[in-house]
Short mmCIF file of C-alpha atoms and ligand atoms in Angstrom, two decimals:
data_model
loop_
_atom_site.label_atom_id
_atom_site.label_comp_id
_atom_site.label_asym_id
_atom_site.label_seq_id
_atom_site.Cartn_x
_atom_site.Cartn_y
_atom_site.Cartn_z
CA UNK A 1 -95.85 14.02 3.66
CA UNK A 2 -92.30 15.12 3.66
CA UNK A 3 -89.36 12.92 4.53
CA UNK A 4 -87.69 12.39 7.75
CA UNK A 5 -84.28 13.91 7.16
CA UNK A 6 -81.20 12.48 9.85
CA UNK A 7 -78.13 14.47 9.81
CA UNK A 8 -74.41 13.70 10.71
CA UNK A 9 -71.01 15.35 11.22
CA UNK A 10 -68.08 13.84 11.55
CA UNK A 11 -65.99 16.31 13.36
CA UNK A 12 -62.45 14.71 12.73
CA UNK A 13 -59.38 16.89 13.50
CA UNK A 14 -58.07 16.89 10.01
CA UNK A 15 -61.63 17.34 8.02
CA UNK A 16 -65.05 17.64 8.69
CA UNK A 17 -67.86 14.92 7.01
CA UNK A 18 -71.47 16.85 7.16
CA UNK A 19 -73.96 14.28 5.63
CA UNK A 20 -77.81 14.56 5.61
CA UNK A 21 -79.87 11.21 5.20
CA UNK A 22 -83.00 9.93 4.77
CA UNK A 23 -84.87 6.90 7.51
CA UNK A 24 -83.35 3.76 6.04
CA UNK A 25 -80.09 5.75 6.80
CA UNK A 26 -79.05 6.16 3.03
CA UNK A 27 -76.50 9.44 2.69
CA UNK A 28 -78.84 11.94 0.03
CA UNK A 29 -76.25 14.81 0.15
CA UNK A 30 -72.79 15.02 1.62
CA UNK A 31 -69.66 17.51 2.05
CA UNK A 32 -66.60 17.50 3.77
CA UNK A 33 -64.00 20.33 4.30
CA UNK A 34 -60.68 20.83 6.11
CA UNK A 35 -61.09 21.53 9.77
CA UNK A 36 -59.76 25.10 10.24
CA UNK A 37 -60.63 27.43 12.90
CA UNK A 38 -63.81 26.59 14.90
CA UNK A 39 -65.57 29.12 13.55
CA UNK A 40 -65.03 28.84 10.37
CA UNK A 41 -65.47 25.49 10.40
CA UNK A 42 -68.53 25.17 12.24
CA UNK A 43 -70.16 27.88 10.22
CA UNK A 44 -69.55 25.62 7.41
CA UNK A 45 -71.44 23.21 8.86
CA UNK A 46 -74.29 24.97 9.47
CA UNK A 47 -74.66 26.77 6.41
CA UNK A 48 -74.63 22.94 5.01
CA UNK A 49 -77.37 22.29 7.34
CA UNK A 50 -79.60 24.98 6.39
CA UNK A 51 -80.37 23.67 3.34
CA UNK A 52 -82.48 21.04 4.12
CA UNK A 53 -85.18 20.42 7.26
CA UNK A 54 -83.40 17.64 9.30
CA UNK A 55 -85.01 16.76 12.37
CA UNK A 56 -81.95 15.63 14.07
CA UNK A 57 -78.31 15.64 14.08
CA UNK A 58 -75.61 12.99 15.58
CA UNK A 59 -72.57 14.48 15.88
CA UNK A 60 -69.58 12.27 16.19
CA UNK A 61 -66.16 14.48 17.09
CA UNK A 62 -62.57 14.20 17.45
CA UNK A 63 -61.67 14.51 21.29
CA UNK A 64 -61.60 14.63 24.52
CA UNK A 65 -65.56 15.79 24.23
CA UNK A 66 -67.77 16.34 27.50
CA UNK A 67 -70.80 13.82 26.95
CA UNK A 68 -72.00 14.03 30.02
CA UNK A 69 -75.63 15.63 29.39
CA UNK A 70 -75.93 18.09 33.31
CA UNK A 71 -72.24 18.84 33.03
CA UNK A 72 -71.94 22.56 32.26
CA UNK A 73 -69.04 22.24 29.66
CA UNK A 74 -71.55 19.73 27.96
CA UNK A 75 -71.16 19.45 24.38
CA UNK A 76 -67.69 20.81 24.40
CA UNK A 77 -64.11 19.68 22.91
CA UNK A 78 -62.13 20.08 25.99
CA UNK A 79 -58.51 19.19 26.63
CA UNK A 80 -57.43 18.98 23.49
CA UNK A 81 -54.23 19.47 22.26
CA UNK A 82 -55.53 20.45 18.46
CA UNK A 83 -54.56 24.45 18.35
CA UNK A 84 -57.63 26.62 18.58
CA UNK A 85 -60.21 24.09 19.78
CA UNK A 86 -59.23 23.43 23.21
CA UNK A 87 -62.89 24.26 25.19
CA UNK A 88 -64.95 24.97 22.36
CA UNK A 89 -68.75 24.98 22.92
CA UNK A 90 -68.90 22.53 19.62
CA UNK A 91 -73.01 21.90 20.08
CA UNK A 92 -73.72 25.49 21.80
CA UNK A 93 -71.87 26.80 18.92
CA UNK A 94 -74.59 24.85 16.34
CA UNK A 95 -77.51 24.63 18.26
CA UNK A 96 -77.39 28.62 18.08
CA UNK A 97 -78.13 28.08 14.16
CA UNK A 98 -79.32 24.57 14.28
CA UNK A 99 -82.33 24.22 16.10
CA UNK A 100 -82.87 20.95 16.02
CA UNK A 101 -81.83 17.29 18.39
CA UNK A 102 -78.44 16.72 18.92
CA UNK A 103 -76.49 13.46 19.86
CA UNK A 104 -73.19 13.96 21.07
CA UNK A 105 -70.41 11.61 20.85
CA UNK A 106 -66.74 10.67 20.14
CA UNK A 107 -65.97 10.37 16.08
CA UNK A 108 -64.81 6.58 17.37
CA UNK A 109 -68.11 5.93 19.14
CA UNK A 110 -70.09 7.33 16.46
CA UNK A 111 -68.09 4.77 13.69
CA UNK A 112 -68.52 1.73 16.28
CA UNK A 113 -72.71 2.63 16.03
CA UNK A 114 -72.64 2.58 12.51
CA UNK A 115 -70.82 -0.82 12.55
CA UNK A 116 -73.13 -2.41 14.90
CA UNK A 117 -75.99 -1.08 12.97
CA UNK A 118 -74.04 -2.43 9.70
CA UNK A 119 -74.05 -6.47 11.37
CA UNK A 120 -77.82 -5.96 12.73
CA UNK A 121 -78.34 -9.21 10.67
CA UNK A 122 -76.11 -10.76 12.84
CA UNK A 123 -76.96 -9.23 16.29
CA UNK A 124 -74.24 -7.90 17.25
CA UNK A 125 -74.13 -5.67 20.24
CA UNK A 126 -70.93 -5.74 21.44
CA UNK A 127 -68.10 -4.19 19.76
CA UNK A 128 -64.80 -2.24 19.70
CA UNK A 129 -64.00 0.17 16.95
CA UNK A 130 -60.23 1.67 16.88
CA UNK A 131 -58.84 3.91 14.47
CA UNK A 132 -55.65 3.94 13.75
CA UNK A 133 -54.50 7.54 12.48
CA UNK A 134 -52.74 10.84 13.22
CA UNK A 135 -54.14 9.57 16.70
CA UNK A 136 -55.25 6.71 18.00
CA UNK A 137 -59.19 6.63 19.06
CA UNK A 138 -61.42 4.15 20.43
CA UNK A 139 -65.21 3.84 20.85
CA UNK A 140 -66.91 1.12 22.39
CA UNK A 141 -70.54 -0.53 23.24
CA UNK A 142 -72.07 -3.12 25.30
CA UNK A 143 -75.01 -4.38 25.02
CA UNK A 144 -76.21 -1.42 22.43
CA UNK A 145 -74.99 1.20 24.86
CA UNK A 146 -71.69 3.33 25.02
CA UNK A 147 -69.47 1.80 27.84
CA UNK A 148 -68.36 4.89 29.85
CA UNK A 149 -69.42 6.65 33.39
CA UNK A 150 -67.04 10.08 34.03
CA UNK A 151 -66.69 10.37 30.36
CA UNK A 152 -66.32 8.14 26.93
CA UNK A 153 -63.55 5.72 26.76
CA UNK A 154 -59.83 6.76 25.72
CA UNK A 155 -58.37 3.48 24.81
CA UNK A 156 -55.87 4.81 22.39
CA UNK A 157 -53.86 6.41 25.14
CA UNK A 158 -53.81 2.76 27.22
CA UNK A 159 -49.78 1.88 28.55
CA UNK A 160 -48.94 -1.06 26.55
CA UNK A 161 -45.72 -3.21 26.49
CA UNK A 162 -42.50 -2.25 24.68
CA UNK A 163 -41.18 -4.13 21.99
CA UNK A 164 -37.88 -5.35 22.15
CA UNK A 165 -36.75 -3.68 19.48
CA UNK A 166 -38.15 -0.58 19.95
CA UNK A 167 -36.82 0.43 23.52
CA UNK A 168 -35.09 3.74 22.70
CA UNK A 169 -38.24 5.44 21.07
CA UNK A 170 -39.48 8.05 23.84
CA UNK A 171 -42.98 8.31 22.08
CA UNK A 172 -45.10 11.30 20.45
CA UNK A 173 -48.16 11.41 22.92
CA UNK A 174 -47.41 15.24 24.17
CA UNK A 175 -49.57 13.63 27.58
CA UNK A 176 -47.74 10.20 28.43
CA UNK A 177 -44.82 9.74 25.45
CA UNK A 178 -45.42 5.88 25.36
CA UNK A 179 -48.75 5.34 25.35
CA UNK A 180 -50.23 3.56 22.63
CA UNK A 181 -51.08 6.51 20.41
CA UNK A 182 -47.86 8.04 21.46
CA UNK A 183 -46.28 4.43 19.99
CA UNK A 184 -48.43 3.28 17.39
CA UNK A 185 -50.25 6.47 15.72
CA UNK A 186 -49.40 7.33 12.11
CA UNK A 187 -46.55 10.43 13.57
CA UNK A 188 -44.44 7.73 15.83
CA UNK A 189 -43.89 6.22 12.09
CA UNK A 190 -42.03 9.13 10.89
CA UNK A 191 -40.79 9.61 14.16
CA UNK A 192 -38.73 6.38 14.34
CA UNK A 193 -37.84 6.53 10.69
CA UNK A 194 -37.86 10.09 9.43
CA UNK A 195 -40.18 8.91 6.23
CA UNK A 196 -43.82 9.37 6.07
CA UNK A 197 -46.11 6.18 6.64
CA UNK A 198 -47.34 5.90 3.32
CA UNK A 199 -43.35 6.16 2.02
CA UNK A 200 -42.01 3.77 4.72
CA UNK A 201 -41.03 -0.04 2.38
CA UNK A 202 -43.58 -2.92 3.36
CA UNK A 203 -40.49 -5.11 4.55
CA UNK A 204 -39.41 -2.58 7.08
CA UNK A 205 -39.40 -3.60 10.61
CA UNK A 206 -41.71 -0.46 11.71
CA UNK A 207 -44.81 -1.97 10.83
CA UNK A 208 -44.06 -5.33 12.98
CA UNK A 209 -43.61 -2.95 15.61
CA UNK A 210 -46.86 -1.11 15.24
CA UNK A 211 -48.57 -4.16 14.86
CA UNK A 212 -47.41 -5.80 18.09
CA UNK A 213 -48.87 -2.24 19.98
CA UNK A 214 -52.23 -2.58 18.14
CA UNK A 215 -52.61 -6.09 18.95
CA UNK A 216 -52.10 -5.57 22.71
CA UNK A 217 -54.81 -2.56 22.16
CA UNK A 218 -57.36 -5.38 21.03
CA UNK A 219 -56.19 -8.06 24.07
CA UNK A 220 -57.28 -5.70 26.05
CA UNK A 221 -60.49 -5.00 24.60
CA UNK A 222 -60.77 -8.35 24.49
CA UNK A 223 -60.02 -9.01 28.37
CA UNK A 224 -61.78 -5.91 29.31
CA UNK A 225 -65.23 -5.88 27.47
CA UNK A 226 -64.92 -9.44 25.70
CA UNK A 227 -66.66 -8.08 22.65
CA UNK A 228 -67.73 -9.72 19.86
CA UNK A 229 -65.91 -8.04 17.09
CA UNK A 230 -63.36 -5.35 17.17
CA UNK A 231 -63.16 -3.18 14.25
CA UNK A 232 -59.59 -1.22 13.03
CA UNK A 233 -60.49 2.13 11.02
CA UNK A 234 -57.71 4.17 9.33
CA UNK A 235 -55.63 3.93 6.40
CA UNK A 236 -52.87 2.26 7.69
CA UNK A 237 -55.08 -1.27 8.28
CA UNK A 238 -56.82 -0.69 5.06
CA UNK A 239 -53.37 -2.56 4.56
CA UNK A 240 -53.79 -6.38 4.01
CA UNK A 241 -50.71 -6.93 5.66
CA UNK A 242 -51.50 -4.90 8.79
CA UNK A 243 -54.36 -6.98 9.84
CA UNK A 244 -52.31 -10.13 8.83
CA UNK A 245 -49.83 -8.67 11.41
CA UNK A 246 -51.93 -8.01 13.75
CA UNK A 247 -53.54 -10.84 13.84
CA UNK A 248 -50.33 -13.06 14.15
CA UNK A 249 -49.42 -11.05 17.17
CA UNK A 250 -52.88 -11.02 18.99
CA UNK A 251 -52.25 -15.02 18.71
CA UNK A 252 -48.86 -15.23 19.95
CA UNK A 253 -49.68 -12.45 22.84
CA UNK A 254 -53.42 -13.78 23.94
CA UNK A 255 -51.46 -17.83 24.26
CA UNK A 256 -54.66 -19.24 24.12
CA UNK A 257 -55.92 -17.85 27.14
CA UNK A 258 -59.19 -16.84 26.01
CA UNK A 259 -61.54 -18.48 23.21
CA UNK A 260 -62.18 -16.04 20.55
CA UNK A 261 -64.36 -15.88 16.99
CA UNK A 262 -62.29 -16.88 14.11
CA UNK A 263 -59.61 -14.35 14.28
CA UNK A 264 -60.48 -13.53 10.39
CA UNK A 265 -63.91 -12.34 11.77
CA UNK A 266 -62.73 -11.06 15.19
CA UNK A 267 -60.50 -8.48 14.21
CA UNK A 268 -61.93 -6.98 11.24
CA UNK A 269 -61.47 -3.68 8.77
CA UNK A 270 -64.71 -1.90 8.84
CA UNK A 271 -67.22 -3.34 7.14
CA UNK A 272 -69.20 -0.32 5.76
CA UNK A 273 -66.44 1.44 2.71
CA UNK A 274 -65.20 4.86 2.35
CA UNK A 275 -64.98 5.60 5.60
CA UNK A 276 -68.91 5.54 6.20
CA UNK A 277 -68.83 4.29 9.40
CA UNK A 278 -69.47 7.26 11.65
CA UNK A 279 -71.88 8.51 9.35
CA UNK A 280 -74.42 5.43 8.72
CA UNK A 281 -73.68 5.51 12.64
CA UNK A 282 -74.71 9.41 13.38
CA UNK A 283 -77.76 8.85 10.95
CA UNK A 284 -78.76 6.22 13.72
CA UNK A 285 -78.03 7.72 16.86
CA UNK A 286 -79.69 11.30 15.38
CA UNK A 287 -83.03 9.06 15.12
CA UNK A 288 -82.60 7.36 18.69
CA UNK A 289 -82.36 11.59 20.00
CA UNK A 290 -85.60 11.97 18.21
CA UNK A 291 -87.47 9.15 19.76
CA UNK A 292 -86.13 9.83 22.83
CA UNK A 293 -87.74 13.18 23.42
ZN1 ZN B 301 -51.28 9.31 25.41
#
């Protein structure tokens, strides 16, 4: 009897993750490669694919992405501001090669699957996932499901309150300026301080700043969906003292007005390393397409 085989692509908007799995969702094979043009990029994908016999595919992708399954730009990248990928037919585009079950989702909705899936043992079933990057994404689920109606969720680009100190910055989001990407995604670093992220000094006042934005990101998860755990992906939290921040500010902000977990277990790095998140979480929601049909 041959093995079931899941697959999964991460479709971010700086590289592409294609993984193929087994059933207990353990990665077999992997490969990732810059995302270029969509053609090229998607042909690398599925000349990945065509090595092996997977039955299904979740595809988790950078966006805004139409989800909704009678819509007739389904399974597109639509308004996005990435050069060249602006309504691409993203599952058309594989399905052509890749005959095979598809689930289509954000990259953030995908990574927020795989961490539910990761605290099974604990039953979680509510949870918010943000990463915190060139952009600022979001994916969240209640009660198992993805929370959305006219589309998937877009918390990165919710309005949030200006810190006092940081009144003068106009913001990088080329749709709204001050929006919470626009104010707290990895390019409003070096826009503020001319210095990459990675080079800016731990002591500098930038990352207080940032912190206070992604901490009013997570009240409102918290007033809005009252989750059970939110989750921060991306290399800047990887940062002990970006949680730490964060953390300090959610307290001062929230005053108490709502009981939370432990904040230590609240707001939380992922839990699954390397940036496996999406992955263990496409593997999943691959096999929920198959049992579906
Ligand atoms: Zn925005």
């Amino acid at each position: 009897m041959s093995e079931l085989l899941l697959g999964s692509i991460e479709a971010g908007g700086t590289k592409f993750v294609c993984a193929v799995g087994n059933d207990l969702f353990q990665v077999e094979e992997s490969v990732s490669f810059p995302t270029t043009t969509p053609e090229e990029t998607l042909q690398r994908a599925v000349d990945f694919f065509k090595q092996y016999q997977v039955s299904a595919i979740g595809v988790g992708s950078f966006g805004p992405i139409d989800i909704i399954r009678n819509s007739k730009t389904y399974g597109y990248v639509t308004t996005t501001p990435k050069p060249n990928w602006a309504n691409v037919d993203m599952i058309g585009i594989l399905k052509k090669s890749l005959d095979v079950p598809m689930y289509f989702t954000t990259d953030v909705n995908s990574s927020a699957y795989g961490e539910m899936i990761a605290y099974d043992n604990l039953g979680i079933k509510n949870i918010v996932y943000f990463t915190i990057g060139t952009g600022i994404g979001a994916g969240a689920i209640q009660n198992g499901q993805f929370i959305g109606g006219i589309s998937h969720a877009e918390m990165g680009h919710q309005f949030v309150k200006r810190h006092a100190n940081d009144l003068d910055f106009d913001g990088v989001c080329p749709f709204h300026g001050d929006c919470l990407e626009g104010l707290a995604a990895g390019p409003s670093l070096e826009a503020r301080t001319g210095i990459r992220g990675e080079n800016i000094p731990m002591d500098s006042d930038v990352w207080d700043i940032q912190a206070y934005y992604i901490a009013q990101a997570a009240i409102s998860a918290t007033l809005t969906l009252a989750p059970e755990k939110i989750i921060f992906g991306g290399g800047v939290m990887a940062q002990d003292h970006m949680m730490h921040r964060v953390r300090k500010h959610f307290k001062e902000l929230l005053n108490g007005y709502v009981v939370t977990p432990p904040l230590e277990d609240y707001l939380q790095i992922p839990s699954i390393v390397n940036n496996g998140s999406a992955t263990l979480g496409n593997f999943a929601l691959a096999l929920r397409e198959l049992k579906s049909i």
